[in-house]
Amino acid sequence: MAEKYKLSEGSLRVIMKGGQIDNAIMQVLDTKRIASGNTDKERYRLLLSDGKHLFSFAMLTSQINDQIVNGELSDNSIIKIKKYITSVINNVGKAKRVLVILEMETLVRGENTSKIGSPEPLPDDDEPLVENDSKNKQVSSTSSSTLHVVNGNNRSVNDPNVSIQDQLTHPISSLSPYQNKWIIKARVSNKSNVRTWSNSRGEGKLFSMDLIDESGEIRATAFRELVDKFYDLIEIDKVYYISKCQLKIANKQFSNLNNDYEMTFTPDTIVQECHDVVESIPQTRYDFISINKITHIEVNTLIDVIGVCKNVSDLQMFQAKSTGRELKKREVTLVDQSSNSIALTLWGAEAESFDGSSQPVIVIKGARVSEFGGGKTLSTGVSSIMKINPDIPEAHRLRGWFDNEGISKTAVNISARSESGGYQTQWINIKDVQEMGMGQGEKGDYFQVKGTILLYRSEGGIYKACPKEDCKKKVVDQGNGMYRCDKCNREYPNFKYLLLGSANIGDWSGNMWISLFSSEAEKVLEMSSQAVGEAIESDPQALVEIADKAHFKQFVFRCRSKMENYNDETRLKTVALKVEPVNYKECNSHAISRIQELLN
DNA sequence: CCCCCCCC
């Protein structure tokens, strides 16, 4: 099998002297984990042979470590190097050339072959094949790899007579806090607004940017006076040489960039725009998660997602419970080739300006996964980047799928609350609500129970609400034919009736009070809110009779219980999110399985 | 040195 592949003899010498070799075929004679204090930042060093020479300063970019970890890259493997960078690292004061493999393919696994030829160590005193001959001229390549050629290795980053372009650049993936002499050549793929903060540790302002090169990406942040120095200089999509930043461990909670470190600008930081041809530096890196897989992703994770905007809601406004701030949101339904859909919430200005009417492809880097009522949702935040109809292959493929197939397909909605979408909440008995200590958590507890309406409360069972769709705020009768909604902050000439359901439900084990959404109260009373309101207009006691008809009816109540505060008192509040007729087949099979459990 | 990211 190995005979099929001939090693690219002599290629190592060419590559390490600045030449370009596409798809070089080499043999990996040995792999070694590089000792590092941080186990998250594993690095592997390879001993490579091109059949003629040996080279031991080869590394894998950490993104492809799994090819070693899963055993695919055992000793003697024959590989094709599809993408690489050569670079220089500072090795105890001496510049040392390394080869960083960005992308490779295993052609023959090690166990199916053996060492080929008698390669000898690559001499490192050769004359360069390519000279870095003119000042201010970086060796650039339009191919997938950029080469940075050594031409005298003792130039210091500190030498003010040397323009930064003359220096050697390092791949972003090689940066670490343990080594501070480096220059990166990176594109700014995202730049935040200037934000201010004020907390117990002080106050100030900052902005951050995402930097990207062929090897990887990293976030950089500038604080206080460095904001004034750099904010206007740095523009999105431009390429810069950057050096002398401080490296620290990245907090994964706030960034999903593929880097264990992040950088902070210092007063010594140097930023210089690069005007060379730089098409080899990518625009943005994505690690898209298919929508059906988001079901299993932990809440609060940041992910990259791509989807067609199948539906979009109106702009909604309300006040934040905690801060009282006016919030604006818009909900977008994204669908992808998995034929699953998810709700994405946009906030603030992004929500306001969003136009989804043409069903565009939406790409989000760093969307936050949340949970609502048992379903998963996404939302954008300060560090997410949203792109509409970006010119990337994934977007074109998705467009094609949607226009031909997706548009007429029903998608599984993974944001569906527990009552639909195949997500089953737990069946319980009423006594369990107390006994299991429901509702202690932040999000509350969800369950379903089969119960009988013992008492439907008619007092205060209906109110005049804001006529605006989706607004359920009680209006204040102005006495002049106008009704004021404090939530919308305006007066309307009309209102709508809404039921405010409250009922005591019981089963064999006990009873409890629940409140019901108006839509669900309508199901229990078998009347619309509007009809009940009109009945009350002619007879104030009408709801007593209407409620009486609901007594002793049986339903399945899908509920959420949560501890809530009422004037210094904490009480458990249970809301029936959904009321459904009893499905006897389902209830009985549940009862049978419970009996089986008890027998065992 | 930020890091709140909201609501049903």
XYZ file of C-alpha atoms (C1' of nucleotides) in Angstrom:
608
model
C 0.000 0.000 0.000
C 2.825 2.349 0.948
C 4.459 1.827 -2.445
C 1.670 3.846 -3.973
C 3.092 6.987 -2.401
C 6.511 8.369 -3.143
C 7.894 10.759 -0.548
C 8.609 14.261 -1.856
C 12.380 13.947 -1.582
C 14.135 17.235 -0.950
C 10.930 19.056 -0.180
C 11.880 19.788 3.422
C 14.932 21.702 2.344
C 12.924 23.759 -0.118
C 10.180 24.496 2.357
C 12.509 25.496 5.143
C 14.405 27.794 2.824
C 11.303 29.684 1.821
C 10.108 27.750 -1.192
C 6.572 26.667 -1.719
C 5.683 23.004 -2.140
C 2.069 22.058 -2.557
C 0.857 18.783 -1.080
C 4.289 17.529 -0.053
C 4.233 13.853 0.894
C 6.253 13.019 3.976
C 6.642 10.358 6.574
C 6.112 10.987 10.286
C 8.809 9.032 12.116
C 7.936 10.148 15.602
C 5.443 12.318 17.477
C 6.051 13.894 20.842
C 3.858 15.923 23.140
C 5.552 19.163 23.987
C 5.701 19.703 27.727
C 3.549 22.605 28.723
C 2.296 23.869 32.045
C -1.173 24.157 30.636
C -2.761 20.892 29.660
C -5.460 22.697 27.654
C -2.822 23.860 25.250
C -1.435 20.583 24.044
C 1.142 20.768 21.327
C 2.649 18.000 19.281
C 6.017 18.025 17.661
C 6.726 15.755 14.736
C 9.876 14.191 13.348
C 9.341 14.443 9.611
C 11.144 12.718 6.789
C 10.892 13.548 3.106
C 12.915 10.405 2.347
C 16.100 12.396 2.041
C 16.108 14.666 5.060
C 14.863 14.588 8.639
C 13.327 17.590 10.330
C 12.309 17.671 13.975
C 11.014 21.193 14.406
C 7.598 20.524 12.935
C 4.434 21.158 14.895
C 0.763 20.572 14.417
C -1.551 23.506 14.885
C -3.511 22.563 17.998
C -6.786 22.428 16.035
C -5.697 19.190 14.391
C -4.219 17.537 17.478
C -7.005 14.981 17.418
C -5.337 13.317 14.436
C -2.628 12.271 16.871
C -4.812 11.768 19.893
C -7.084 9.322 18.061
C -4.117 7.336 16.827
C -4.451 8.173 13.166
C -0.968 9.647 13.140
C 1.070 6.756 14.457
C 4.810 6.468 13.791
C 5.718 5.832 10.143
C 2.448 7.309 8.876
C 2.655 8.796 5.418
C 0.982 12.175 5.218
C 0.157 14.841 2.701
C 0.827 18.369 3.956
C -1.931 20.484 2.506
C -1.390 23.735 4.330
C 1.519 25.009 6.365
C 3.362 28.018 7.635
C 7.056 28.333 8.314
C 7.914 30.628 11.120
C 10.590 31.541 13.551
C 10.411 31.067 17.253
C 12.755 32.410 19.834
C 14.664 29.456 21.158
C 16.778 30.563 24.117
C 17.771 33.786 22.406
C 18.378 32.053 19.107
C 15.949 32.170 16.220
C 14.803 28.719 15.250
C 12.787 27.930 12.181
C 9.733 25.754 12.629
C 7.185 24.269 10.318
C 3.602 24.552 11.517
C 1.253 22.120 9.779
C -2.190 23.670 9.457
C -3.887 20.973 7.461
C -2.844 17.450 6.561
C -4.181 14.146 5.460
C -3.011 10.712 6.490
C -2.418 8.652 3.349
C -1.111 5.479 4.981
C -1.345 4.685 8.655
C 1.898 3.797 10.412
C 0.971 0.195 11.140
C 0.671 -0.496 7.404
C 4.157 0.619 6.464
C 7.681 1.115 7.781
C 10.454 3.662 7.605
C 11.321 4.610 4.043
C 14.936 5.287 2.987
C 17.738 6.561 5.192
C 16.987 10.250 5.725
C 19.660 12.424 7.289
C 19.241 15.546 9.411
C 18.476 18.640 7.411
C 21.588 20.856 7.431
C 20.693 24.291 8.752
C 23.561 26.269 7.239
C 22.344 26.233 3.665
C 22.142 29.359 1.630
C 18.603 30.623 1.409
C 16.812 29.760 -1.806
C 14.739 32.898 -1.573
C 16.101 36.183 -0.400
C 14.077 38.669 1.537
C 15.857 41.186 -0.597
C 13.933 44.429 -0.588
C 12.982 46.490 2.403
C 9.315 46.704 3.264
C 8.568 43.740 1.141
C 7.075 40.763 2.853
C 7.245 37.554 0.911
C 3.626 37.010 0.141
C 2.044 34.217 -1.667
C -1.338 33.943 -3.235
C -1.356 30.255 -2.457
C -2.745 28.892 0.744
C 0.452 29.505 2.609
C 2.501 32.569 3.431
C 6.202 32.256 3.996
C 8.232 34.413 6.249
C 11.837 34.117 5.306
C 14.757 34.513 7.627
C 17.341 36.963 6.488
C 19.572 37.444 9.475
C 17.952 36.444 12.675
C 19.383 38.945 15.112
C 17.164 41.899 14.323
C 15.321 42.932 17.360
C 11.716 43.964 17.614
C 13.093 46.805 19.729
C 15.315 48.226 17.017
C 13.636 51.491 16.017
C 15.561 51.572 12.736
C 13.922 48.446 11.528
C 10.467 48.772 10.107
C 8.076 46.189 11.424
C 7.506 44.809 7.939
C 11.095 43.659 7.884
C 10.506 41.468 10.871
C 9.487 37.908 10.877
C 5.940 37.168 11.705
C 4.582 34.375 13.854
C 1.416 32.361 13.458
C -1.269 33.312 15.958
C -1.533 29.672 17.002
C 2.047 29.769 18.256
C 1.492 32.658 20.700
C 1.660 31.932 24.397
C 2.414 33.828 27.615
C 5.789 32.075 27.792
C 7.273 33.842 24.864
C 6.958 37.563 24.262
C 9.015 38.368 21.213
C 6.671 37.966 18.336
C 4.910 39.814 15.587
C 1.686 38.634 14.103
C 0.232 39.552 10.757
C -3.486 39.408 11.296
C -6.785 40.559 9.943
C -9.234 42.313 12.241
C -12.378 40.234 11.770
C -14.408 42.044 14.414
C -14.070 45.187 16.491
C -16.326 46.084 19.393
C -17.671 49.502 20.263
C -15.987 51.379 23.069
C -17.579 50.189 26.299
C -17.251 51.659 29.749
C -17.416 49.838 33.020
C -17.717 50.802 36.638
C -17.451 48.313 39.471
C -15.814 47.817 42.838
C -12.404 47.488 41.234
C -12.686 50.770 39.436
C -13.969 52.129 36.198
C -12.705 52.706 32.709
C -13.306 52.039 29.073
C -12.221 49.364 26.664
C -12.685 47.897 23.257
C -11.778 44.521 21.899
C -11.068 43.038 18.510
C -10.806 39.596 16.997
C -7.604 38.904 15.095
C -7.227 36.129 12.603
C -4.506 34.617 10.424
C -4.052 31.340 8.597
C -3.119 29.490 11.740
C -5.808 30.665 14.106
C -7.546 33.506 15.864
C -7.258 35.462 19.088
C -9.113 38.221 20.886
C -7.277 41.398 21.867
C -8.493 44.096 24.248
C -7.314 47.669 24.770
C -8.118 49.529 27.996
C -8.386 53.187 29.030
C -5.901 55.525 27.315
C -4.995 52.789 24.848
C -8.560 53.030 23.563
C -7.839 56.631 22.486
C -4.559 55.574 20.953
C -5.827 52.629 18.919
C -9.594 52.721 18.452
C -9.674 54.830 15.287
C -6.498 53.335 13.873
C -7.871 49.818 13.833
C -10.452 49.060 11.183
C -12.451 45.916 10.575
C -11.190 43.693 7.715
C -7.808 45.418 7.509
C -4.565 43.541 8.111
C -2.002 44.701 10.660
C 1.341 43.754 12.050
C 0.909 43.645 15.796
C 3.512 43.044 18.458
C 4.122 43.426 22.180
C 0.816 42.575 23.729
C 0.359 40.738 26.964
C -0.967 37.177 26.696
C -3.236 35.623 29.287
C -5.586 32.659 29.560
C -8.864 33.356 27.758
C -12.128 33.106 29.616
C -14.143 30.687 27.506
C -17.355 31.936 29.020
C -17.136 35.102 26.999
C -15.484 34.043 23.793
C -15.668 31.061 21.521
C -12.601 31.987 19.511
C -10.451 28.941 18.992
C -7.604 30.008 21.238
C -6.777 29.279 24.848
C -5.243 32.725 25.218
C -6.235 36.296 24.675
C -4.166 39.452 24.403
C -4.195 42.781 26.176
C -2.691 45.876 24.593
C 0.108 47.529 26.589
C 1.730 50.955 26.250
C 4.467 49.191 24.245
C 2.092 47.576 21.797
C 2.878 48.306 18.170
C 0.220 48.213 15.481
C 1.131 48.860 11.891
C -1.139 48.442 8.930
C -0.030 45.943 6.311
C -0.685 47.058 2.758
C 0.632 43.924 1.063
C -1.514 41.524 -0.868
C -3.053 39.513 1.898
C -5.849 37.444 0.385
C -4.291 34.418 2.019
C -5.436 35.700 5.401
C -8.980 34.511 5.974
C -11.885 36.780 6.893
C -13.593 34.880 9.681
C -13.346 31.385 11.053
C -16.491 29.456 11.832
C -17.113 26.178 13.549
C -20.752 25.718 12.636
C -22.929 23.510 14.796
C -25.858 21.959 12.982
C -29.150 23.114 14.530
C -30.308 19.592 15.473
C -27.151 19.196 17.588
C -27.861 22.326 19.620
C -30.437 20.340 21.621
C -27.552 18.637 23.401
C -25.369 21.680 23.948
C -24.985 23.029 27.438
C -26.710 26.283 28.280
C -24.499 29.394 28.076
C -22.110 27.895 25.551
C -21.121 30.183 22.691
C -21.440 28.584 19.278
C -21.259 29.448 15.593
C -24.454 28.833 13.696
C -25.755 29.219 10.159
C -29.411 29.149 9.193
C -32.039 30.568 6.886
C -34.295 33.133 8.520
C -37.549 31.307 7.986
C -39.693 33.573 10.138
C -39.256 36.808 11.983
C -41.354 38.413 14.700
C -42.269 42.062 15.098
C -40.065 44.196 17.278
C -41.111 43.740 20.895
C -40.470 46.180 23.714
C -40.628 45.617 27.447
C -38.881 46.506 30.669
C -36.213 44.308 32.215
C -37.421 42.984 35.539
C -34.040 43.354 37.210
C -32.799 46.700 35.941
C -35.999 48.332 34.743
C -34.248 49.102 31.496
C -36.264 49.354 28.312
C -35.471 46.321 26.180
C -36.099 45.708 22.522
C -36.036 42.276 21.014
C -36.918 40.455 17.850
C -37.214 36.727 17.446
C -35.916 35.027 14.316
C -36.536 31.383 13.410
C -33.476 29.795 11.850
C -33.596 26.545 9.908
C -30.793 24.493 8.345
C -30.270 21.285 6.340
C -30.936 19.180 9.425
C -34.562 20.326 9.025
C -34.491 21.544 12.582
C -35.292 25.090 13.536
C -34.321 27.244 16.491
C -35.422 30.609 17.840
C -32.754 33.288 17.812
C -33.324 36.444 19.839
C -31.789 39.670 18.624
C -31.543 42.620 21.031
C -31.442 46.377 20.892
C -30.340 48.144 17.744
C -29.667 44.828 16.013
C -33.282 43.790 16.662
C -34.572 47.143 15.504
C -32.790 47.231 12.169
C -33.117 43.565 11.276
C -35.092 42.836 8.128
C -35.808 39.159 7.579
C -38.488 39.568 4.940
C -36.341 38.119 2.154
C -35.511 35.018 4.240
C -31.768 35.693 4.191
C -29.039 33.310 5.344
C -27.883 34.346 8.807
C -24.459 33.493 10.163
C -23.610 34.106 13.775
C -20.264 33.649 15.387
C -20.543 33.355 19.141
C -24.298 32.974 19.661
C -25.244 32.085 23.217
C -27.257 28.921 23.854
C -30.122 29.366 26.313
C -33.012 27.280 27.469
C -36.643 28.217 27.713
C -39.359 25.889 28.862
C -37.328 22.812 27.991
C -36.395 23.968 24.481
C -33.102 25.472 23.383
C -32.855 29.004 22.006
C -30.059 31.252 20.811
C -29.360 34.890 21.451
C -26.787 37.379 20.339
C -24.711 39.378 22.764
C -21.961 41.944 22.787
C -19.331 39.641 21.408
C -21.351 37.875 18.737
C -20.968 38.754 15.098
C -23.989 38.443 12.843
C -23.608 38.353 9.092
C -26.460 38.410 6.615
C -26.016 36.525 3.345
C -22.237 36.274 3.720
C -20.296 35.171 0.667
C -19.094 31.844 2.038
C -19.607 28.346 0.598
C -21.734 27.184 3.547
C -24.150 30.065 2.974
C -24.486 29.282 -0.741
C -25.079 25.590 -0.030
C -27.728 26.405 2.551
C -29.416 28.870 0.202
C -29.599 26.168 -2.452
C -31.033 23.637 -0.026
C -33.636 26.048 1.317
C -34.861 27.310 -2.060
C -35.184 23.812 -3.465
C -36.240 21.746 -0.520
C -36.186 23.448 2.860
C -38.788 26.035 2.043
C -41.526 23.417 1.758
C -40.303 21.137 4.537
C -41.658 21.155 8.069
C -38.811 21.647 10.505
C -38.515 20.197 13.998
C -38.509 23.182 16.309
C -35.878 22.560 18.970
C -36.966 25.735 20.762
C -40.410 24.271 21.326
C -41.421 24.356 24.927
C -41.984 21.109 26.712
C -45.584 20.767 25.541
C -44.577 20.087 21.943
C -41.679 19.022 19.805
C -41.485 15.568 21.301
C -39.911 16.764 24.508
C -41.549 14.992 27.445
C -41.569 16.615 30.845
C -41.890 14.425 33.877
C -45.253 13.088 34.950
C -45.898 13.717 38.617
C -48.653 13.568 41.200
C -49.761 16.761 42.894
C -48.259 15.846 46.246
C -44.838 15.580 44.542
C -44.768 19.337 43.924
C -44.279 19.859 47.654
C -42.442 16.617 48.378
C -39.909 16.995 45.606
C -39.263 20.618 46.567
C -40.100 21.984 43.136
C -39.321 25.486 41.989
C -36.146 26.169 43.957
C -34.019 26.739 40.884
C -33.621 29.912 38.888
C -35.515 28.561 35.903
C -38.234 26.754 37.820
C -39.301 23.149 37.363
C -41.471 21.736 34.612
C -43.832 18.835 34.950
C -47.154 17.549 33.798
C -49.997 16.341 35.921
C -53.445 14.872 35.250
C -55.870 16.803 37.406
C -59.482 17.769 37.951
C -60.666 21.364 38.273
C -61.977 21.500 41.856
C -62.542 25.232 41.949
C -62.165 27.842 39.230
C -61.843 31.287 40.791
C -64.150 33.814 39.160
C -63.184 36.915 41.201
C -60.666 39.036 39.303
C -60.752 36.445 36.546
C -60.720 38.912 33.679
C -59.135 42.291 32.938
C -58.916 44.977 30.284
C -55.579 44.621 28.524
C -53.542 46.604 26.038
C -54.968 46.071 22.528
C -51.511 45.666 21.014
C -50.751 42.146 19.891
C -48.454 40.304 22.311
C -48.849 43.019 24.951
C -50.819 41.720 27.902
C -50.457 44.698 30.193
C -53.543 45.838 32.076
C -54.725 49.227 30.793
C -55.795 52.186 32.956
C -59.219 53.558 32.036
C -58.643 57.290 31.539
C -62.371 57.960 31.909
C -62.442 59.779 28.586
C -62.811 56.807 26.307
C -59.033 56.260 26.208
C -57.056 53.434 27.827
C -53.472 53.853 28.878
C -50.851 51.083 28.622
C -47.857 51.775 30.852
C -45.816 49.173 29.078
C -46.259 50.648 25.593
C -46.323 54.084 27.193
C -49.299 55.278 25.143
C -53.081 55.571 25.134
C -55.422 53.569 22.958
C -59.081 54.147 22.082
C -59.782 50.459 22.707
C -58.672 47.465 24.746
C -58.982 43.701 24.653
C -60.310 41.398 27.352
C -57.954 38.797 28.776
C -58.711 36.018 31.218
C -56.545 35.723 34.295
C -57.056 32.084 35.147
C -56.698 30.729 38.647
C -57.880 27.302 39.664
C -57.506 24.688 42.327
C -56.778 21.326 40.737
C -56.701 17.967 42.413
C -55.749 14.330 41.911
C -55.724 11.323 44.271
C -52.704 12.652 46.120
C -53.682 16.229 46.892
C -54.622 19.583 45.419
C -52.927 22.838 44.536
C -53.565 26.301 43.139
C -52.370 27.069 39.682
C -52.649 30.128 37.499
C -53.410 29.794 33.820
C -52.303 31.765 30.785
C -55.317 33.429 29.175
C -55.057 31.114 26.152
C -55.257 28.108 28.488
C -58.033 29.572 30.663
C -60.047 29.840 27.428
C -59.663 26.083 26.922
C -60.831 25.347 30.454
C -63.837 27.672 30.178
C -64.444 26.779 26.538
C -64.994 30.453 25.806
C -62.820 33.196 24.368
C -61.613 35.995 26.634
C -63.550 38.450 24.505
C -66.815 36.489 24.841
C -66.392 36.227 28.614
C -65.709 39.981 28.778
C -68.845 40.777 26.817
C -70.913 38.446 28.985
C -69.664 40.262 32.074
C -70.531 43.647 30.583
C -74.211 42.654 30.622
C -74.023 40.585 33.814
C -71.165 41.157 36.304
C -71.764 37.674 37.782
C -71.542 35.903 34.429
C -68.100 34.389 35.124
C -69.426 32.568 38.218
C -71.767 30.537 36.033
C -69.222 30.083 33.278
C -66.631 28.839 35.798
C -69.091 26.461 37.350
C -69.361 24.585 34.061
C -65.607 23.929 34.238
C -65.750 22.281 37.639
C -64.851 18.583 37.758
C -63.512 18.600 34.258
C -60.266 16.694 33.877
C -57.207 17.912 31.932
C -53.511 17.342 31.596
C -51.786 20.447 32.939
C -48.256 21.150 31.761
C -46.871 23.382 34.472
C -43.909 25.339 35.668
C -43.370 25.820 39.413
C -41.081 28.503 40.692
C -40.522 30.290 44.001
C -41.612 33.906 43.761
C -41.618 36.855 46.119
C -44.842 38.581 47.182
C -44.210 41.448 49.618
C -41.338 39.860 51.539
C -42.964 36.467 51.400
C -41.634 33.655 49.253
C -44.271 31.391 47.824
C -44.338 28.669 45.242
C -46.166 29.756 42.136
C -47.328 27.215 39.596
C -48.395 28.279 36.135
C -50.229 26.016 33.716
C -48.395 26.802 30.499
C -50.540 24.401 28.565
C -53.840 22.693 29.253
C -54.683 19.646 27.161
C -57.498 17.155 27.038
C -56.584 13.870 28.727
C -54.964 11.472 26.309
C -56.078 8.239 27.974
C -53.802 6.034 25.961
C -50.754 7.996 27.062
C -51.941 8.421 30.667
C -52.752 4.741 31.005
C -49.471 3.551 29.589
C -47.734 5.863 32.038
C -49.847 4.445 34.881
C -49.008 0.876 33.805
C -45.299 1.569 33.766
C -45.566 3.147 37.240
C -47.325 0.006 38.480
C -44.546 -2.132 36.965
C -41.972 -0.035 38.802
C -43.798 -0.494 42.086
C -44.013 -4.265 41.571
C -40.299 -4.601 40.949
C -8.592 45.923 34.371
C -14.332 43.798 30.706
C -17.406 39.692 31.031
C -24.267 42.956 32.185
C -26.184 40.156 27.474
C -32.003 41.014 29.457
C -38.407 38.741 28.148
C -41.877 35.084 27.755
